[in-house]
Structure formats: C-alpha cells, structure tokens
Short mmCIF file of C-alpha atoms and ligand atoms in Angstrom, two decimals:
data_model
loop_
_atom_site.label_atom_id
_atom_site.label_comp_id
_atom_site.label_asym_id
_atom_site.label_seq_id
_atom_site.Cartn_x
_atom_site.Cartn_y
_atom_site.Cartn_z
CA MET A 1 133.41 98.92 35.15
CA ARG A 2 131.72 95.88 36.60
CA SER A 3 130.10 93.53 34.14
CA THR A 4 127.14 91.55 35.35
CA ALA A 5 127.21 87.87 34.51
CA GLU A 6 124.07 86.72 32.82
CA TYR A 7 122.62 83.31 33.66
CA ILE A 8 121.68 81.26 30.63
CA ALA A 9 120.82 77.61 31.07
CA LEU A 10 122.81 75.37 28.72
CA ALA A 11 120.75 73.63 26.09
CA SER A 12 121.51 70.11 24.94
CA SER A 13 120.33 70.82 21.38
CA GLU A 14 119.74 73.78 19.17
CA ASP A 15 115.91 73.80 19.25
CA GLU A 16 115.76 73.15 22.96
CA ALA A 17 117.45 76.48 23.50
CA SER A 18 114.22 78.35 22.97
CA LYS A 19 112.29 76.28 25.56
CA VAL A 20 114.78 75.88 28.36
CA SER A 21 115.99 79.38 29.01
CA CYS A 22 114.34 80.44 32.23
CA PRO A 23 114.93 84.14 32.64
CA SER A 24 115.83 84.74 36.23
CA ASP A 25 116.40 88.46 36.18
CA GLY A 26 113.76 90.03 34.04
CA ARG A 27 115.66 89.79 30.81
CA ALA A 28 113.07 87.87 28.89
CA HIS A 29 113.15 90.46 26.12
CA ALA A 30 116.70 89.47 25.27
CA TYR A 31 115.48 86.07 24.14
CA SER A 32 112.39 87.20 22.33
CA ASN A 33 114.60 88.49 19.52
CA VAL A 34 116.28 85.20 18.82
CA THR A 35 113.38 82.77 19.19
CA ASN A 36 109.96 82.37 17.67
CA SER A 37 107.20 84.68 18.84
CA SER A 38 105.40 82.56 21.49
CA GLY A 39 108.40 80.63 22.97
CA PRO A 40 109.81 82.91 25.69
CA TYR A 41 106.38 83.90 27.00
CA ASN A 42 105.45 80.25 27.39
CA ALA A 43 108.72 79.65 29.18
CA LEU A 44 108.01 82.57 31.48
CA LEU A 45 104.53 81.24 32.19
CA VAL A 46 105.84 77.74 32.88
CA CYS A 47 108.52 79.17 35.20
CA ALA A 48 105.92 81.21 37.06
CA CYS A 49 103.68 78.19 37.45
CA ILE A 50 106.53 76.05 38.75
CA ALA A 51 107.54 78.76 41.21
CA ALA A 52 103.95 79.12 42.43
CA LEU A 53 103.62 75.36 42.81
CA LEU A 54 106.89 75.08 44.72
CA SER A 55 105.90 77.92 47.00
CA SER A 56 102.53 76.28 47.72
CA VAL A 57 104.16 72.93 48.45
CA LEU A 58 106.65 74.64 50.77
CA SER A 59 103.83 76.45 52.61
CA VAL A 60 101.93 73.20 53.11
CA LEU A 61 105.07 71.43 54.34
CA LEU A 62 105.92 74.22 56.81
CA PHE A 63 102.34 74.28 58.05
CA ALA A 64 102.35 70.51 58.53
CA ARG A 65 105.66 70.69 60.38
CA ASP A 66 104.37 73.39 62.73
CA MET A 67 101.25 71.37 63.40
CA SER A 68 103.14 68.22 64.24
CA LEU A 69 105.62 70.18 66.39
CA ASP A 70 102.73 71.75 68.24
CA LEU A 71 101.18 68.37 68.87
CA LEU A 72 104.46 66.94 70.13
CA ILE A 73 105.67 69.84 72.24
CA THR A 74 102.67 71.69 73.64
CA PRO A 75 102.31 69.90 77.00
CA THR A 76 105.91 70.42 78.14
CA ARG A 77 106.68 73.96 76.93
CA SER A 78 110.23 74.64 75.84
CA PRO A 79 112.32 72.61 78.30
CA ASN A 80 111.94 74.54 81.53
CA GLY A 81 111.80 77.72 79.51
CA ARG A 82 115.54 77.49 79.07
CA SER A 83 115.36 78.72 75.52
CA LEU A 84 113.89 81.90 76.92
CA ARG A 85 117.00 82.69 78.96
CA ARG A 86 118.30 86.10 78.40
CA PRO A 87 121.39 85.79 76.23
CA SER A 88 124.75 86.99 77.50
CA GLN A 89 125.73 90.44 76.32
CA TYR A 90 129.23 90.08 77.69
CA MET A 91 131.09 88.26 74.95
CA ASN A 92 134.88 88.49 75.25
CA LEU A 93 134.75 90.69 78.33
CA ASP A 94 136.69 87.95 80.14
CA ARG A 95 139.58 88.61 77.76
CA VAL A 96 139.42 92.35 78.19
CA LEU A 97 139.43 92.01 81.98
CA GLU A 98 141.99 89.20 82.06
CA ASN A 99 144.74 91.14 83.83
CA SER A 100 142.54 93.86 85.26
CA THR A 101 142.93 94.90 88.87
CA TYR A 102 140.23 97.53 88.66
CA ASP A 103 137.75 97.27 91.50
CA PHE A 104 134.21 98.01 90.35
CA PRO A 105 131.89 99.56 92.94
CA PRO A 106 129.10 97.35 94.33
CA ILE A 107 125.65 97.25 92.76
CA THR A 108 122.39 97.47 94.70
CA ASN A 109 119.88 95.11 93.15
CA PHE A 110 116.16 94.94 93.96
CA PRO A 111 113.83 92.11 92.95
CA PRO A 112 111.65 93.29 90.06
CA VAL A 113 108.68 91.34 91.39
CA THR A 114 107.59 89.47 94.54
CA PHE A 115 104.94 86.78 94.92
CA GLN A 116 103.03 85.40 97.87
CA VAL A 117 102.45 81.71 98.62
CA LYS A 118 100.25 80.01 101.22
CA VAL A 119 102.51 78.00 103.52
CA ASN A 120 100.11 75.02 103.61
CA ASP A 121 99.33 74.92 99.89
CA PRO A 122 100.87 71.73 98.48
CA LEU A 123 100.68 73.13 94.94
CA ARG A 124 102.45 76.32 96.01
CA THR A 125 100.18 78.54 93.92
CA MET A 126 101.63 82.02 93.68
CA TRP A 127 99.83 85.33 93.56
CA GLU A 128 101.02 88.89 93.60
CA ASP A 129 99.81 91.44 96.11
CA GLU A 130 100.20 94.74 94.36
CA ARG A 131 99.16 98.31 94.86
CA GLY A 132 97.76 98.85 91.39
CA TRP A 133 94.92 101.30 90.88
CA TYR A 134 92.78 102.55 88.07
CA SER A 135 93.22 106.00 86.64
CA LYS A 136 91.42 107.63 83.75
CA HIS A 137 94.47 106.82 81.60
CA GLY A 138 94.39 103.11 82.46
CA THR A 139 95.68 100.79 85.18
CA VAL A 140 98.69 102.02 87.13
CA TYR A 141 101.14 99.35 88.31
CA PRO A 142 103.51 101.03 90.75
CA ASP A 143 106.95 99.77 91.79
CA ASP A 144 105.80 98.85 95.31
CA ARG A 145 106.55 95.19 96.11
CA ARG A 146 105.19 93.40 99.16
CA ILE A 147 107.27 91.23 101.46
CA VAL A 148 105.08 89.26 103.86
CA VAL A 149 106.25 86.40 106.03
CA ASN A 150 104.02 84.94 108.72
CA ALA A 151 102.48 81.67 109.87
CA GLU A 152 100.23 81.49 106.77
CA THR A 153 102.18 83.22 104.05
CA SER A 154 105.65 83.20 102.58
CA THR A 155 107.11 85.39 99.85
CA VAL A 156 108.92 84.32 96.68
CA LEU A 157 111.15 86.76 94.86
CA GLN A 158 113.69 86.73 92.10
CA PHE A 159 116.73 88.85 91.40
CA ARG A 160 118.21 89.16 87.97
CA ASN A 161 121.95 88.97 88.65
CA MET A 162 123.21 92.13 87.06
CA ASP A 163 126.28 93.02 85.05
CA TYR A 164 129.42 91.01 84.44
CA ALA A 165 131.89 89.71 87.04
CA MET A 166 129.81 91.07 89.93
CA GLU A 167 129.22 87.59 91.25
CA ARG A 168 129.86 87.91 94.99
CA CYS A 169 126.51 88.68 96.57
CA ILE A 170 125.02 89.34 99.97
CA LEU A 171 121.41 89.83 100.92
CA ASN A 172 120.60 92.93 102.90
CA ILE A 173 117.38 93.43 104.81
CA THR A 174 116.63 96.95 105.94
CA ILE A 175 113.05 97.75 106.91
CA PRO A 176 111.97 100.68 104.69
CA GLN A 177 111.17 104.04 106.23
CA ARG A 178 108.04 106.04 105.76
CA THR A 179 108.54 109.21 103.71
CA ASP A 180 106.27 111.91 102.31
CA THR A 181 105.86 109.98 99.06
CA PHE A 182 106.11 106.37 100.17
CA ASP A 183 104.23 104.42 102.84
CA PRO A 184 105.80 100.99 103.47
CA ASN A 185 103.01 100.14 105.95
CA VAL A 186 105.39 98.17 108.14
CA THR A 187 104.41 95.47 110.62
CA VAL A 188 107.39 93.69 112.13
CA LEU A 189 107.50 91.43 115.13
CA GLU A 190 110.94 92.27 116.49
CA ARG A 191 113.67 89.68 115.85
CA SER A 192 111.47 87.63 113.57
CA SER A 193 113.53 84.68 112.46
CA VAL A 194 113.13 84.14 108.70
CA ASP A 195 114.48 81.25 106.64
CA ILE A 196 115.77 82.20 103.21
CA TRP A 197 115.53 79.32 100.73
CA VAL A 198 117.12 79.10 97.31
CA LEU A 199 114.52 77.87 94.81
CA ASP A 200 115.03 75.67 91.80
CA ALA A 201 113.74 78.09 89.19
CA GLY A 202 114.43 77.03 85.63
CA THR A 203 113.02 80.19 84.18
CA GLU A 204 112.56 83.87 84.79
CA LEU A 205 109.49 84.57 86.92
CA LEU A 206 107.97 86.80 84.31
CA ARG A 207 104.23 87.16 83.83
CA TYR A 208 104.75 87.27 80.06
CA ILE A 209 106.16 83.73 80.00
CA ASP A 210 103.32 81.27 79.88
CA GLY A 211 102.94 79.50 83.24
CA ALA A 212 106.14 80.96 84.72
CA THR A 213 104.41 82.68 87.62
CA GLU A 214 101.73 80.11 88.42
CA TYR A 215 103.45 77.92 90.99
CA ALA A 216 106.47 78.53 93.19
CA PRO A 217 109.48 76.42 92.21
CA LYS A 218 110.76 73.73 94.60
CA ARG A 219 113.10 74.61 97.43
CA ARG A 220 116.69 73.61 96.74
CA GLU A 221 118.66 74.59 99.84
CA LEU A 222 118.56 76.85 102.85
CA LEU A 223 120.74 79.86 102.14
CA THR A 224 120.59 81.44 105.57
CA THR A 225 118.31 82.43 108.43
CA LEU A 226 118.04 86.15 109.07
CA SER A 227 116.63 88.06 111.97
CA PHE A 228 114.32 90.88 110.88
CA SER A 229 114.21 93.98 113.00
CA ALA A 230 112.75 97.41 112.38
CA LEU A 231 115.63 98.94 114.30
CA SER A 232 118.64 97.66 112.40
CA SER A 233 119.50 96.03 109.10
CA SER A 234 120.91 92.55 108.83
CA SER A 235 122.65 90.73 106.03
CA SER A 236 123.59 87.27 104.87
CA GLY A 237 127.03 85.88 104.23
CA GLN A 238 128.44 85.95 100.75
CA PHE A 239 127.10 83.63 98.07
CA HIS A 240 127.76 83.10 94.38
CA CYS A 241 125.40 84.89 91.97
CA PRO A 242 126.51 84.03 88.42
CA SER A 243 126.16 86.60 85.67
CA VAL A 244 123.21 86.17 83.24
CA HIS A 245 121.38 84.01 85.80
CA PHE A 246 118.69 84.61 88.36
CA THR A 247 118.70 84.25 92.12
CA THR A 248 115.29 82.97 93.20
CA LEU A 249 114.47 82.97 96.91
CA GLU A 250 111.64 82.16 99.28
CA LEU A 251 111.21 83.77 102.68
CA SER A 252 109.32 81.82 105.31
CA CYS A 253 109.10 81.70 109.08
CA SER A 254 111.90 79.65 110.55
CA PRO A 255 110.66 76.49 112.36
CA SER A 256 112.25 77.91 115.49
CA MET A 257 109.76 80.79 115.30
CA PRO A 258 106.65 79.62 113.39
CA ASN A 259 104.70 82.74 114.33
CA CYS A 260 107.19 85.22 113.00
CA ASN A 261 105.61 88.30 111.44
CA VAL A 262 107.11 90.59 108.84
CA ASP A 263 104.98 92.65 106.48
CA PHE A 264 106.03 95.70 104.51
CA TRP A 265 106.13 97.23 101.05
CA GLN A 266 109.35 98.22 99.35
CA ASP A 267 110.07 100.49 96.43
CA GLN A 268 113.49 100.42 94.85
CA ARG A 269 113.26 104.11 94.09
CA ALA A 270 112.45 105.17 97.66
CA ARG A 271 115.24 106.90 99.57
CA PRO A 272 116.80 106.08 101.97
CA ILE A 273 117.35 102.63 100.46
CA GLY A 274 115.13 100.11 102.20
CA GLY A 275 113.68 96.66 101.77
CA LEU A 276 115.13 93.30 100.91
CA HIS A 277 117.87 93.75 98.33
CA MET A 278 121.02 92.13 97.11
CA ILE A 279 124.41 93.82 97.01
CA GLN A 280 126.69 92.56 94.25
CA TYR A 281 130.44 92.91 94.67
CA SER A 282 133.09 92.68 91.99
CA SER A 283 134.46 89.17 91.50
CA ILE A 284 137.28 90.05 89.11
CA ARG A 285 140.14 89.50 91.51
CA SER A 286 138.64 86.54 93.26
CA GLY A 287 138.77 84.42 90.12
CA ARG A 288 135.05 84.58 89.38
C1 NAG B 301 147.48 89.18 80.29
O1 NAG B 301 148.75 88.75 80.71
C2 NAG B 301 149.27 87.68 79.96
C3 NAG B 301 150.60 87.25 80.60
O2 NAG B 301 151.32 88.35 81.00
C4 NAG B 301 149.45 88.14 78.49
O3 NAG B 301 149.96 87.06 77.71
C5 NAG B 301 148.11 88.59 77.94
O4 NAG B 301 148.25 89.10 76.63
C6 NAG B 301 147.49 89.66 78.82
N1 NAG B 301 146.16 89.95 78.36
C7 NAG B 301 145.70 91.17 78.12
C8 NAG B 301 144.30 91.31 77.66
O5 NAG B 301 146.39 92.18 78.29
C1 NAG B 302 98.42 98.47 106.22
O1 NAG B 302 98.43 97.12 106.69
C2 NAG B 302 97.30 96.72 107.42
C3 NAG B 302 97.51 95.30 107.87
O2 NAG B 302 98.78 95.10 108.37
C4 NAG B 302 96.06 96.84 106.57
O3 NAG B 302 94.92 96.50 107.32
C5 NAG B 302 95.96 98.24 106.03
O4 NAG B 302 94.88 98.33 105.12
C6 NAG B 302 97.22 98.66 105.31
N1 NAG B 302 97.16 100.04 104.90
C7 NAG B 302 97.53 100.46 103.70
C8 NAG B 302 97.42 101.92 103.43
O5 NAG B 302 97.96 99.70 102.85
C1 NAG B 303 122.37 97.24 104.17
O1 NAG B 303 121.69 98.35 103.61
C2 NAG B 303 121.63 99.49 104.46
C3 NAG B 303 120.75 100.53 103.78
O2 NAG B 303 121.29 100.87 102.50
C4 NAG B 303 123.04 99.99 104.75
O3 NAG B 303 122.98 101.07 105.64
C5 NAG B 303 123.87 98.86 105.34
O4 NAG B 303 125.20 99.28 105.49
C6 NAG B 303 123.81 97.64 104.43
N1 NAG B 303 124.51 96.54 105.06
C7 NAG B 303 125.50 95.89 104.46
C8 NAG B 303 126.14 94.77 105.22
O5 NAG B 303 125.90 96.18 103.33
#
C-alpha cells in the first residue's frame, strides 16, 4: 500500500497552529475537528484570496511583458523568420547510417510555389500567377505553377530540400507536355539562355508567414546558366542542398540573351514528369 504524505505547515506556537495550516489538497475537514469553529474556514478564505491576488498580479505582469515585447520587436519580426524554420526530424540518423553503404534512390522534388517579379522593379515585389477559380464549394487553388522568364519578368521559386542525407542536387528543366488533363500552355523561344540565381532567403516563402512572400530576396550567386528548349531537357551540375533547408532560386534572362522567352505551367502530378524540378541524390557515401 502507498501512503500519501500530508502537507502540514509547521507552527511556531501552539495557538498559531489553527491559523497557519493552509490546506492544499482539500482536507480542510481534518483540521475543523481540532480547532475552534471559525478558524479553518477563515484560513481557507485567506488562502483563496491570496491565490486570487497572486494570479491577478501574474496576469498583469505577463500582459505587461507581452506589451513591452510587442513594442520592442514588432518592426523587425523574429530575426529573419529563423525561429520559424522547420525543425529537424532526423535526430540520431547520422549514427544509424554511420557505416551504411546503402544507396538510396534519387528523389524528384518540385517547388511548392513560384512567384513572378518585374525585372526593372527595384523593390522586387513578388506576385503569384495562379490558375485558381471559383466553384460553388469555394475557391480552387490547383497545383499548376507558372514559370515565366522574359525581358520583363523573372520567376522566383523555392524548393524544400527533402529527406535526410539526400544533399547532392541537380536542377532539371524539361518542358512539360500537353495531356488530356493538363495544359502547360507552353511558349518557348528555342535555346533561351536563362540565368539561375541562388537567393538569400532567410525564411520559407510561405504565404502564411507574415511578409515572407512580399519581396524577392537578394541574389547571392549565379548557380548556372541553362539553355531552355522544348525539344530536350537540360540540367545543371551538382550542388549542395542541405537537409532541413530551402533552395531558393530566381530565373531570369541571361545578359547574353536579354530577349529570351520561356513561359509554361507545370504540375508536379502531371505525367510524364515535366517542368523545372530538382533531383536529389544520396550523399551518404560522399561524406555529406
Ligand atoms: C561503425 O564502425 C565503427 C568502427 O568500426 C564502430 O565503432 C561503430 O560502432 C559502428 N557504428 C555503427 C552504428 O554500427
Ligand atoms: C496561353 O498563353 C497565352 C500567352 O502566352 C495567353 O494569351 C492565353 O490566354 C493562355 N491560355 C491559357 C488557356 O492559359
Ligand atoms: C530530367 O528529367 C527528364 C524527365 O523526367 C528525364 O528524362 C531526364 O533524364 C532528366 N535528366 C537528368 C540529367 O536527370
């Protein structure tokens, strides 16, 4: 049998005993037998009042803290949204795979969203061309994503680097094909030369994060220049795409061909596979 310890505050004198005991677990009745008639109920009342007061003071303090935090932090948002990073789900996998020689098959990864930017807009305001439509059940937001690169417009897109130790990536551009269920509405000037820039995105380009999709991040470096052709696919060299991070890119006409023209819609579910996508290869044996 387990005996439950009962908390009784120690009294410094005999008559204090009746005032001090502050029943913490609903055992007030135990004391009513040994003290005078009004004592324990007063104690209970006093305890309740103190608790209520403390709780009120705590509420006011917390409220005041939130207010002052708001005043201090509001203009900058959480530093670059870093606190909103998706946490790693791959704890200790490095130890499990330490001596592994298993070769995992590559992953095909499509950007969940693409944005358009005016080439001559110094603010780099982004918007999203989408094929949404209204139905009687509400707005439909299909998976079609637009890639448009021409003299006026460039396209920003972001991949979420998937899985663990799949950190060797290439970009693959294959102009999508028209099928019964999917119309990519392709316009491609053959051999359009397109610069692919890596952008300095501190956060996920997610419409639910305040301000994250307003302006395109700054360009960091030129990853590669690819030639777009409706007749054949082309791909970049290998680059590092760390797990739990994002690869954020901008496609714009290469200065060598300022009037390049590429315009199509892609849907990651359309078959055959088409559009701009990333292929992630296992990096286990190459030392991550
Ligand atoms: C990997 O190999 C090292 C050296 O042989 C060994 O000490 C370690 O326990 C191995 N790790 C696993 C997960 O098997
Ligand atoms: C296809 O693209 C052209 C411009 O390139 C546009 O005028 C036309 O409306 C588009 N059609 C569809 C079905 O999206
Ligand atoms: C690019 O994707 C296309 C379509 O899936 C595929 O046929 C081609 O082999 C891929 N290229 C590379 C280098 O992986």
